[in-house]
mmCIF file of C-alpha atoms in Angstrom:
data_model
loop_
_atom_site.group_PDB
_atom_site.id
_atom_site.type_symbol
_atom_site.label_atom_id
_atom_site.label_comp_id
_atom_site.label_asym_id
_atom_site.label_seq_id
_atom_site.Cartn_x
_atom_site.Cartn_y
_atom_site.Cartn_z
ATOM 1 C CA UNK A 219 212.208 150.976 -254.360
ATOM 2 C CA UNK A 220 214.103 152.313 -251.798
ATOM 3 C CA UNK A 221 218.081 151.727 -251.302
ATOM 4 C CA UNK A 222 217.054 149.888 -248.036
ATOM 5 C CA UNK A 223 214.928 147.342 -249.697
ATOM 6 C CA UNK A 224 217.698 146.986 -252.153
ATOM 7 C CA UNK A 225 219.980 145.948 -249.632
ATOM 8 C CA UNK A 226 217.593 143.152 -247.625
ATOM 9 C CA UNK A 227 217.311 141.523 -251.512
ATOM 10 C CA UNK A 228 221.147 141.055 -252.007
ATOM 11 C CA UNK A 229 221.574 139.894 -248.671
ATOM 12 C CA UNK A 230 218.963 137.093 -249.159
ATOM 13 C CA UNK A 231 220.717 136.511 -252.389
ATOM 14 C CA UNK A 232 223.933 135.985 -251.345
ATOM 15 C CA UNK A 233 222.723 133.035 -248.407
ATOM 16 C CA UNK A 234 221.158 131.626 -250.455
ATOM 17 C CA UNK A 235 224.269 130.938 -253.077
ATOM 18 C CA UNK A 236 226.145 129.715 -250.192
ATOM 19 C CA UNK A 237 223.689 127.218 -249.344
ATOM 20 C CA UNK A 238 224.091 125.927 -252.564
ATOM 21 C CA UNK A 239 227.762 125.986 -253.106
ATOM 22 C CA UNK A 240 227.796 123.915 -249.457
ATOM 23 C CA UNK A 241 225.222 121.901 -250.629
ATOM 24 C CA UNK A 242 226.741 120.722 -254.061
ATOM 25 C CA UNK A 243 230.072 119.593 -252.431
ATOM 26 C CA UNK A 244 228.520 117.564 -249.616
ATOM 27 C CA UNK A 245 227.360 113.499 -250.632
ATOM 28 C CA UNK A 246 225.262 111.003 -249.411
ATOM 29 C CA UNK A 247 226.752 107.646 -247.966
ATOM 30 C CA UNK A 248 226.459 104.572 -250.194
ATOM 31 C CA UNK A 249 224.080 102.677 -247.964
ATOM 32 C CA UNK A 250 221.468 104.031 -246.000
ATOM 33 C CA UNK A 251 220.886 102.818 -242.154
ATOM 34 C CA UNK A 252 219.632 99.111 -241.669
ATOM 35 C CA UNK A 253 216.226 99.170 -239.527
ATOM 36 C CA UNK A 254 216.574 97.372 -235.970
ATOM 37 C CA UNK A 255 213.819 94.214 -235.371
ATOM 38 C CA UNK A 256 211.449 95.276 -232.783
ATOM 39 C CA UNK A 257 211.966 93.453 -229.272
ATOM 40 C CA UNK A 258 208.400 91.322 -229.827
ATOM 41 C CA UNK A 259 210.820 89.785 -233.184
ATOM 42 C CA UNK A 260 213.073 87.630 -231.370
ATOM 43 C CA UNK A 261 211.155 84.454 -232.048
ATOM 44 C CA UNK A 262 210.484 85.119 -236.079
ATOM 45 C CA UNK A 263 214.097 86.008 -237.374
ATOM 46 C CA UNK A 264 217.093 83.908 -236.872
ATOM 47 C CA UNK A 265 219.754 84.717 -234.538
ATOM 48 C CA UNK A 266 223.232 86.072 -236.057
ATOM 49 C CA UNK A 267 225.189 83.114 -236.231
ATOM 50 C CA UNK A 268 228.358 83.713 -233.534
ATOM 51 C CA UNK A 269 232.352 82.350 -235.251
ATOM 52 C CA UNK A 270 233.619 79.348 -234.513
ATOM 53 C CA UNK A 271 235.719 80.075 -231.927
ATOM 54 C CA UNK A 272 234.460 82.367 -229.712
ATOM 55 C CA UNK A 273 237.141 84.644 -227.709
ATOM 56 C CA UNK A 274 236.683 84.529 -223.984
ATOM 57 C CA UNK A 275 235.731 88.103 -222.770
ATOM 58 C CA UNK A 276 238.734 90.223 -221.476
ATOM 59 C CA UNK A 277 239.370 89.699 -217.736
ATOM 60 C CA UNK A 278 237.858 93.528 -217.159
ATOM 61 C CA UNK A 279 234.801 92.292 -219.059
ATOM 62 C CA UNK A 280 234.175 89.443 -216.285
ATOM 63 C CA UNK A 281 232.594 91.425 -212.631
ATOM 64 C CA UNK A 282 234.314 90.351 -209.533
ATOM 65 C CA UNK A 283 232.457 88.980 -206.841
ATOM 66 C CA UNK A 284 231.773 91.826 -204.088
ATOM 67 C CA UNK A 285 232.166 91.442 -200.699
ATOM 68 C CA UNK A 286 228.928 92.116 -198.294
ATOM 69 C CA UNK A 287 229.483 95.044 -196.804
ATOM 70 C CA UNK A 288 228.687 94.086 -193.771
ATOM 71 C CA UNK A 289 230.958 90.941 -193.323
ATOM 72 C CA UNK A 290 234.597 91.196 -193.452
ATOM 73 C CA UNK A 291 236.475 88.123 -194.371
ATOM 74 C CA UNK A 292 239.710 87.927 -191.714
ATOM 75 C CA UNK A 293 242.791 88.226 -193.291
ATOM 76 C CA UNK A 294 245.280 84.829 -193.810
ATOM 77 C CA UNK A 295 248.405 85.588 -192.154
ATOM 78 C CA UNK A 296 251.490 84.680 -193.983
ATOM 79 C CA UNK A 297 252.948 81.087 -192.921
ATOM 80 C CA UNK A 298 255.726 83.302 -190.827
ATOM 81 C CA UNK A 299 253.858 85.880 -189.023
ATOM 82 C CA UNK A 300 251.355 85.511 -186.374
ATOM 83 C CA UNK A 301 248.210 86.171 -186.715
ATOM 84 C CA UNK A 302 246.800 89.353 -186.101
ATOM 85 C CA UNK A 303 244.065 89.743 -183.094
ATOM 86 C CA UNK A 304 240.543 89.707 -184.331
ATOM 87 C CA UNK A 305 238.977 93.001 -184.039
ATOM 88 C CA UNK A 306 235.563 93.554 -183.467
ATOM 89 C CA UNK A 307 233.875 93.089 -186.625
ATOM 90 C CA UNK A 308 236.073 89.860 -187.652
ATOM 91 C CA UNK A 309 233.649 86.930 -188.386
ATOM 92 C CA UNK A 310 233.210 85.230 -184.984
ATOM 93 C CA UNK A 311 234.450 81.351 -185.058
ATOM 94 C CA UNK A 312 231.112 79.287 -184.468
ATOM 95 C CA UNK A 313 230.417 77.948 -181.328
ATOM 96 C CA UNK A 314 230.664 74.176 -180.092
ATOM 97 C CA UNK A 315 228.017 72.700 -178.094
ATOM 98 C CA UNK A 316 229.407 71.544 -174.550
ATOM 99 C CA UNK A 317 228.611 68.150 -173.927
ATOM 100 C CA UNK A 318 225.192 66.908 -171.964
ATOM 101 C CA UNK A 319 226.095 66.046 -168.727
ATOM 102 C CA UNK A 320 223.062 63.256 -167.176
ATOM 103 C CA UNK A 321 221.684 65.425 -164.361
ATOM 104 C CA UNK A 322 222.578 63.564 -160.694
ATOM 105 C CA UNK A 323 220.240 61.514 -159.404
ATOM 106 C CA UNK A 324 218.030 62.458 -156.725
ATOM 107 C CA UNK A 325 215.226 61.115 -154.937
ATOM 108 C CA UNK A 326 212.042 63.002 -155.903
ATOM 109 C CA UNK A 327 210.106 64.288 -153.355
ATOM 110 C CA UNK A 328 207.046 63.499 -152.369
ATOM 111 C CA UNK A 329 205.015 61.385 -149.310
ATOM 112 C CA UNK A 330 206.968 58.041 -148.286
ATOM 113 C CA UNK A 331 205.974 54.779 -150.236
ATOM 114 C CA UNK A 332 204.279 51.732 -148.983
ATOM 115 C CA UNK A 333 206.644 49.217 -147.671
ATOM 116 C CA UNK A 334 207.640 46.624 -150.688
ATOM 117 C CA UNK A 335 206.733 49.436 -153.328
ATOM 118 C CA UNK A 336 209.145 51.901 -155.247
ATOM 119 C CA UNK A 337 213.433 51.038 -155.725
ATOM 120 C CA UNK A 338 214.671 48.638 -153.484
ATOM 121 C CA UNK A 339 217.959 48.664 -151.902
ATOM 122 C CA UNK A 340 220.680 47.741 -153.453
ATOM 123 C CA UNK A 341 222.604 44.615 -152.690
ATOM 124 C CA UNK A 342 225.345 44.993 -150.133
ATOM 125 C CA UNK A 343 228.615 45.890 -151.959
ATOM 126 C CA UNK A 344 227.260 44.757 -155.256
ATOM 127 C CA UNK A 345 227.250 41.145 -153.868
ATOM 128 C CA UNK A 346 226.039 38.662 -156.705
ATOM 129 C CA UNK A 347 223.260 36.875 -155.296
ATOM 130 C CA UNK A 348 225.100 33.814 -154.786
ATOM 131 C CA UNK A 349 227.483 35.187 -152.786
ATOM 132 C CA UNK A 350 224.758 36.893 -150.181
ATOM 133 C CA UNK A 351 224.094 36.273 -146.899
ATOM 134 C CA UNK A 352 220.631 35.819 -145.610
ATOM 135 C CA UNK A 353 220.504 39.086 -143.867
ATOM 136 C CA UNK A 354 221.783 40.643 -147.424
ATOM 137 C CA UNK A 355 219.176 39.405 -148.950
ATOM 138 C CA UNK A 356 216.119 41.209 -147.555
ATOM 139 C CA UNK A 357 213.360 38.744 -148.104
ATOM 140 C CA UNK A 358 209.904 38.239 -146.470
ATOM 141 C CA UNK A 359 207.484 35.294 -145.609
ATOM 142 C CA UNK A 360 205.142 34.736 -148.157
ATOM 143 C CA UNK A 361 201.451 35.188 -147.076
ATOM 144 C CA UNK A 362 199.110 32.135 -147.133
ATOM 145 C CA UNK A 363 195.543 32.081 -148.514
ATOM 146 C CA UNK A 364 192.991 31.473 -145.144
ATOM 147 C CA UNK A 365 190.700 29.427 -148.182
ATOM 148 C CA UNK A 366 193.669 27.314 -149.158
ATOM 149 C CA UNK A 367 195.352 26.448 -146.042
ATOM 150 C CA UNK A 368 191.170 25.529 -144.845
ATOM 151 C CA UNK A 369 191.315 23.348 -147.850
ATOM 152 C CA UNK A 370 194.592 21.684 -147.196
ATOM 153 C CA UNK A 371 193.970 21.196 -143.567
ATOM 154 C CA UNK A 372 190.715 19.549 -144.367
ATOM 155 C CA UNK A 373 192.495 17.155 -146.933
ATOM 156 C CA UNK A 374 194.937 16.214 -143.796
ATOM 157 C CA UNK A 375 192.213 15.159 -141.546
ATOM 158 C CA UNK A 376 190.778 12.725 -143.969
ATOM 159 C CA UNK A 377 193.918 11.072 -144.566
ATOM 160 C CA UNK A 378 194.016 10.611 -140.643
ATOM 161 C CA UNK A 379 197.175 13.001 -140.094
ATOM 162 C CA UNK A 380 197.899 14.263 -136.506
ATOM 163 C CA UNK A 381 198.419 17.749 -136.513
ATOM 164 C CA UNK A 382 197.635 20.967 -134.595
ATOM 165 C CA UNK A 383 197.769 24.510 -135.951
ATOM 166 C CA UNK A 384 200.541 26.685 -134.406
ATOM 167 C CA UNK A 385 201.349 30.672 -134.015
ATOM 168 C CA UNK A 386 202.403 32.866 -136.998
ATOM 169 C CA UNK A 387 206.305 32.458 -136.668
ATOM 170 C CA UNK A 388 208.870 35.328 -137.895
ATOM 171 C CA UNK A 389 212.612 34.576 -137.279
ATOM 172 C CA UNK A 390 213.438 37.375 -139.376
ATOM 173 C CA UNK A 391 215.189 38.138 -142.852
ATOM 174 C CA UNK A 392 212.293 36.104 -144.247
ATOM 175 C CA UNK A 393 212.470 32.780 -142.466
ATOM 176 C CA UNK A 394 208.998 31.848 -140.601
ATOM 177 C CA UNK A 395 205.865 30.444 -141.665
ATOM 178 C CA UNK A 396 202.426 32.702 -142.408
ATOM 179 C CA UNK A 397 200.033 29.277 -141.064
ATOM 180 C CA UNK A 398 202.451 26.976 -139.342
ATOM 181 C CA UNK A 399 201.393 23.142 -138.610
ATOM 182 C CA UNK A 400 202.786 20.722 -135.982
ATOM 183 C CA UNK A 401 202.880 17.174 -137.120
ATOM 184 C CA UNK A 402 203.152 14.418 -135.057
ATOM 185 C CA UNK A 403 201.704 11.315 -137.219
ATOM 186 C CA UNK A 404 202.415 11.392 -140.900
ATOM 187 C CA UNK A 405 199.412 8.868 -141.177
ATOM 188 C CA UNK A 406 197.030 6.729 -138.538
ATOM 189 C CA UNK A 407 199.602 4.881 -136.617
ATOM 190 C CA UNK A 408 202.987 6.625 -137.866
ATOM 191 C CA UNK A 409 204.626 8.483 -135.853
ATOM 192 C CA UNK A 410 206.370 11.326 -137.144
ATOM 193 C CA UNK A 411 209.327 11.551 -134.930
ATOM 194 C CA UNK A 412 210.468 14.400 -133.665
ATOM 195 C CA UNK A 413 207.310 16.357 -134.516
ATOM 196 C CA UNK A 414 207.384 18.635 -137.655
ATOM 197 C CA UNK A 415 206.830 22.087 -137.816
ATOM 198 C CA UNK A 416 205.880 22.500 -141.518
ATOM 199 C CA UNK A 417 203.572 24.329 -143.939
ATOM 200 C CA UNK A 418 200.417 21.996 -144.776
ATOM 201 C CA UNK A 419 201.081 21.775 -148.247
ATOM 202 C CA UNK A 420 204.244 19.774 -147.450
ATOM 203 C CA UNK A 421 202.931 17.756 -144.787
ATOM 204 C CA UNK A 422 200.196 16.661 -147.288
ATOM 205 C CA UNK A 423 202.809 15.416 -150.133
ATOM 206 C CA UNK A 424 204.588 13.645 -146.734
ATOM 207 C CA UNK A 425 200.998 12.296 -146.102
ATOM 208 C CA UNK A 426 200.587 10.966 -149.600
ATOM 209 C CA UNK A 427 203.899 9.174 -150.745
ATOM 210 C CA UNK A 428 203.522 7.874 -147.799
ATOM 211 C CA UNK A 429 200.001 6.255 -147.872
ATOM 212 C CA UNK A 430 200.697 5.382 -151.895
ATOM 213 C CA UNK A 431 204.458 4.698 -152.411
ATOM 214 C CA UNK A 432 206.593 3.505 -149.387
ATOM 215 C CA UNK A 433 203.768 1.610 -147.454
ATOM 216 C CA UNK A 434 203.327 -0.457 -150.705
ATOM 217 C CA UNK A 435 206.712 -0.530 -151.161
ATOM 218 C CA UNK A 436 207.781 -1.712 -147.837
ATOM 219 C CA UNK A 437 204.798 -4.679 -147.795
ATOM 220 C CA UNK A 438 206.826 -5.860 -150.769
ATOM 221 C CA UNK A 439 209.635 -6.002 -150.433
ATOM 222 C CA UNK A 440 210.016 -6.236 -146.751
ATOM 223 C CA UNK A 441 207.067 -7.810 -145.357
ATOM 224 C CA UNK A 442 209.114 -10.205 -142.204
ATOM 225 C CA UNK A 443 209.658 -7.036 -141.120
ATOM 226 C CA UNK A 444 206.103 -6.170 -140.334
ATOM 227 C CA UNK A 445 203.827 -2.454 -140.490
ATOM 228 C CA UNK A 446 205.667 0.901 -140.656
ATOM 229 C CA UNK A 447 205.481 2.564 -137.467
ATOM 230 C CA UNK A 448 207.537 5.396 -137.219
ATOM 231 C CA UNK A 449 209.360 7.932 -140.104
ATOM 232 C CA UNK A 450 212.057 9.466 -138.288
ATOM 233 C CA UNK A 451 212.944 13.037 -139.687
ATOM 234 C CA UNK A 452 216.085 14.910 -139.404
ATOM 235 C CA UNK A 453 215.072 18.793 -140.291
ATOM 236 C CA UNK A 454 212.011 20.095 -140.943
ATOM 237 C CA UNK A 455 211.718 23.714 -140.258
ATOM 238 C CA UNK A 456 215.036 25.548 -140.051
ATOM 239 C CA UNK A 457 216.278 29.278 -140.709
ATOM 240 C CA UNK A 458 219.329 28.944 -142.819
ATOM 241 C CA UNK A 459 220.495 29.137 -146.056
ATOM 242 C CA UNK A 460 220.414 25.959 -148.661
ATOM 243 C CA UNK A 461 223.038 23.338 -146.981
ATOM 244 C CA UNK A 462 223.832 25.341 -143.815
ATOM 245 C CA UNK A 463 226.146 27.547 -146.233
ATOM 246 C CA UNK A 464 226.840 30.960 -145.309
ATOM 247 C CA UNK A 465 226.011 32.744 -148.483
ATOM 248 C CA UNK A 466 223.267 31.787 -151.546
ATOM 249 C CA UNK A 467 220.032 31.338 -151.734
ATOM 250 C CA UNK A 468 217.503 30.709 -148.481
ATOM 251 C CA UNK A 469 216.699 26.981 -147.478
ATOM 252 C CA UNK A 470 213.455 25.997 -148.452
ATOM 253 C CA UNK A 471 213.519 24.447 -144.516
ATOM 254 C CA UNK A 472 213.613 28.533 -143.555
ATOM 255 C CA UNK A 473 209.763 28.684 -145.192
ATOM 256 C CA UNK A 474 208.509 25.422 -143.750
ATOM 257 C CA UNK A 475 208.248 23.832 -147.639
ATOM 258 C CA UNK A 476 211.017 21.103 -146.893
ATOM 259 C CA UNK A 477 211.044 18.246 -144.762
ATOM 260 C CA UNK A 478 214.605 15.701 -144.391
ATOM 261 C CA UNK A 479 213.925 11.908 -144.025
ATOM 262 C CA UNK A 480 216.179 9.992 -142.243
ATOM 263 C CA UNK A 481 215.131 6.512 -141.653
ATOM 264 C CA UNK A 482 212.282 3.980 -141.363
ATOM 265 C CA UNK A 483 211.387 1.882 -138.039
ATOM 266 C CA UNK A 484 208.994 -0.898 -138.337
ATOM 267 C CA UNK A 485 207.816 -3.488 -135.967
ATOM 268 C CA UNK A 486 210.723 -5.778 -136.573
ATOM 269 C CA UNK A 487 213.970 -6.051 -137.402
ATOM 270 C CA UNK A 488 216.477 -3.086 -138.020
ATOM 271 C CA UNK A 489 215.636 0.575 -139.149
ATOM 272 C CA UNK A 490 216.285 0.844 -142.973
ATOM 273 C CA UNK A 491 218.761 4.045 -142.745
ATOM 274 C CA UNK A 492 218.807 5.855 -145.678
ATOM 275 C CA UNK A 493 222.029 6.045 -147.135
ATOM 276 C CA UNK A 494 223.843 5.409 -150.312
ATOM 277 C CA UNK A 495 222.264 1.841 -151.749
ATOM 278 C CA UNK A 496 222.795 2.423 -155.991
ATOM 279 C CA UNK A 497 224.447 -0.800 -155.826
ATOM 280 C CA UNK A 498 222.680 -2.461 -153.023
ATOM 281 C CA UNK A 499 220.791 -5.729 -155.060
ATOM 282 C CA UNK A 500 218.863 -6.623 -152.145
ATOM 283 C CA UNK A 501 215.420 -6.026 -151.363
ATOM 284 C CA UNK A 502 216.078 -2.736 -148.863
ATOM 285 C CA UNK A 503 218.179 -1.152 -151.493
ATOM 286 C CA UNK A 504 214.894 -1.899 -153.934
ATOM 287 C CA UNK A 505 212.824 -0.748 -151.356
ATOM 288 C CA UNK A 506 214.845 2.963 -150.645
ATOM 289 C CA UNK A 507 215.136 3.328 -154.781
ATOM 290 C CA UNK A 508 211.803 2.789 -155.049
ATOM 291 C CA UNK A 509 210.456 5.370 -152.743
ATOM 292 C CA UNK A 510 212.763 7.769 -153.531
ATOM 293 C CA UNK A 511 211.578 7.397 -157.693
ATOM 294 C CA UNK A 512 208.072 7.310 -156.497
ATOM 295 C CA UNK A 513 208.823 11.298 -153.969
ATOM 296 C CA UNK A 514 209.241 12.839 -157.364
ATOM 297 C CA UNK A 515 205.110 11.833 -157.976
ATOM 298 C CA UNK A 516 204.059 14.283 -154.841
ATOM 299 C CA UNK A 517 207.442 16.321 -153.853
ATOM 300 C CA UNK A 518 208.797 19.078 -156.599
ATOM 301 C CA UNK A 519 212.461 18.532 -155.097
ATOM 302 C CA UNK A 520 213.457 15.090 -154.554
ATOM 303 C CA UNK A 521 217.253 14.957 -153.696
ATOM 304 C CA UNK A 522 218.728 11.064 -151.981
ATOM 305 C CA UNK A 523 222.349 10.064 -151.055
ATOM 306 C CA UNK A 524 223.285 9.817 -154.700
ATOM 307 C CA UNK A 525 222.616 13.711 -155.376
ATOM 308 C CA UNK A 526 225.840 15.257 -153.166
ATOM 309 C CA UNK A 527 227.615 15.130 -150.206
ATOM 310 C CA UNK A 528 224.834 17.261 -148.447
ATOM 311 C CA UNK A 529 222.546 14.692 -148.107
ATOM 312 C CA UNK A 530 224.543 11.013 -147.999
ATOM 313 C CA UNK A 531 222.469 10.129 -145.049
ATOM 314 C CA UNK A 532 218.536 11.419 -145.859
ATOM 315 C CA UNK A 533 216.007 12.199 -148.255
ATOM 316 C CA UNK A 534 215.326 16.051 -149.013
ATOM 317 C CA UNK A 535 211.777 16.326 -149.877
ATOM 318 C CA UNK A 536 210.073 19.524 -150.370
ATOM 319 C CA UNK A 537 207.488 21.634 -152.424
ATOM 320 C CA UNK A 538 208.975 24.740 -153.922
ATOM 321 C CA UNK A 539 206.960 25.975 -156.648
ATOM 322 C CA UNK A 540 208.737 26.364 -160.030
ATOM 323 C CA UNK A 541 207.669 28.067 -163.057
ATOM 324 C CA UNK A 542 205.298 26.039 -165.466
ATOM 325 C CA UNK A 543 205.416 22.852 -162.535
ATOM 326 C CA UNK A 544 208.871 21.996 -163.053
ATOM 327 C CA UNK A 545 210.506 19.186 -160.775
ATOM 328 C CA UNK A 546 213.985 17.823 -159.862
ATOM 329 C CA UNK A 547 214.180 14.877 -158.700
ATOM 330 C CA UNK A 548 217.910 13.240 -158.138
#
């Protein structure tokens, strides 16, 4: 053995006697580490039960909200300081809608209409209708049916009225008559005096309370005073308004519907005038009540002394149509 071999064994020796002086003096802790549960144990082994009053975390526990970074909330200026301008990345205030103004009315264009078709004009200074005149009023003659006024005029003939046809008239602002008739005996023997410019349809109601109402009547209750021979009538066609007024609606006289009866003239004795006879209890008084009951049978308007002021001296008799046939009759 050489003296270098010598040395490489004591030099072994001597680690290893300090590795087991250091060894002998150190110790093992009392209790070993626990094993952690594997995350896939969470539903098998009970959860460590928490104290009964849990703490509330510490304040630098909880995260504060951040801020997006790209909005920046303005700052609140103190109560006495004014506000600071905006700059340029403040939160813009949100906008408010303006209000909708309606769009002005125009006419739209386009070719012109038809006459009677599309908005009419308004009523002169907003004039309620009552309180129009008749040029305000803008109205036109109504149009007659050739087929019915052949009819009607056919009817007349064999009742024995005396009548010839007359021109188209047109007084304007809707007065005038589409087939105009000239009357001049209401029946065979009865004159119709003046002669009466009328629409057919109202000289055939004339034509038939006549022949079935005050001929009756009169050979009842006035027979000493003989046959009927003339009907004297006051108005027949007229332009105007209702009553001669000024303002209202149009006359049915201005469309050749209305005819105004003033008296009776028979072959003896006086003319029975008509005027007011409610309290008349003698036989003419019967005789005008009765006739004037008995218009309401062939007239759609029946209006006598006792109806107003307008017409104390003469039946107005005409033949407006109404909706769903109605009649007055005063």
């Amino acid at each position: 053995m050489t003296e270098t071999d010598a040395l490489r064994k004591l030099s072994i020796l001597a680690i290893l006697l300090a590795a087991a002086t250091f060894l002998a003096g150190a110790r093992l802790p009392p209790h070993g580490p626990l094993p952690q549960p594997r995350p896939d144990a969470g539903d098998t082994t009970s959860p460590t039960p928490l104290p009964d009053k849990a703490e509330p975390p510490a304040p630098d526990d909880v995260p504060a909200p951040q801020p997006k970074p790209d909005v920046k909330e303005p700052e609140t200026p103190a109560p006495d300081q004014p506000a600071a301008p905006q700059t340029e990345s403040a939160k813009p205030e949100p906008i408010k809608p303006e209000p909708i103004k309606p769009a002005p009315t125009e006419p739209m264009q386009g070719p012109p209409l038809p006459p009677g078709k599309g908005p009419q004009p308004p009523a002169e200074d907003n004039k309620p209708p009552a309180e129009q005149t008749l040029e305000e009023q803008h109205l036109t003659i109504e149009p007659e049916s050739d087929a019915e006024h052949a009819e009607c005029t056919a009817a007349l003939k064999a009742l024995g009225v005396v009548f010839k046809d007359a021109p188209r008239i047109d007084d304007g602002n809707g007065c005038g008559i589409d087939k105009p008739i000239i009357v001049s005996e209401a029946l065979p023997g009865i004159t119709l005096k003046p002669e009466a410019t009328i629409r057919c349809p109202a000289a055939l109601a004339l034509a038939r309370w006549m022949k079935e109402s005050v001929i009756p009547t009169a050979t009842a209750a006035l027979p000493e005073q003989g046959r009927l021979r003339t009907v004297n009538q006051a108005t027949s066609y007229m332009c105007r308004l209702r009553n001669g007024a000024g303002t209202g609606k149009i006359s049915e006289h201005a469309r050749g519907n209305a005819i105004d009866v003033a008296s009776f003239h028979f072959e003896k004795g006086e003319d029975v005038a008509v005027r007011s006879r409610r309290e008349d209890s003698t036989l003419t008084g019967a005789f005008q009540r009765t006739v004037s009951a008995a218009g309401c049978l062939f007239f759609t308007t029946v209006l006598d002394p006792e109806s107003d002021a307008a017409h104390e001296t003469h039946f107005h008799l005409d033949v407006i149509g109404r909706k769903g046939g109605y009649r007055y009759c005063h």
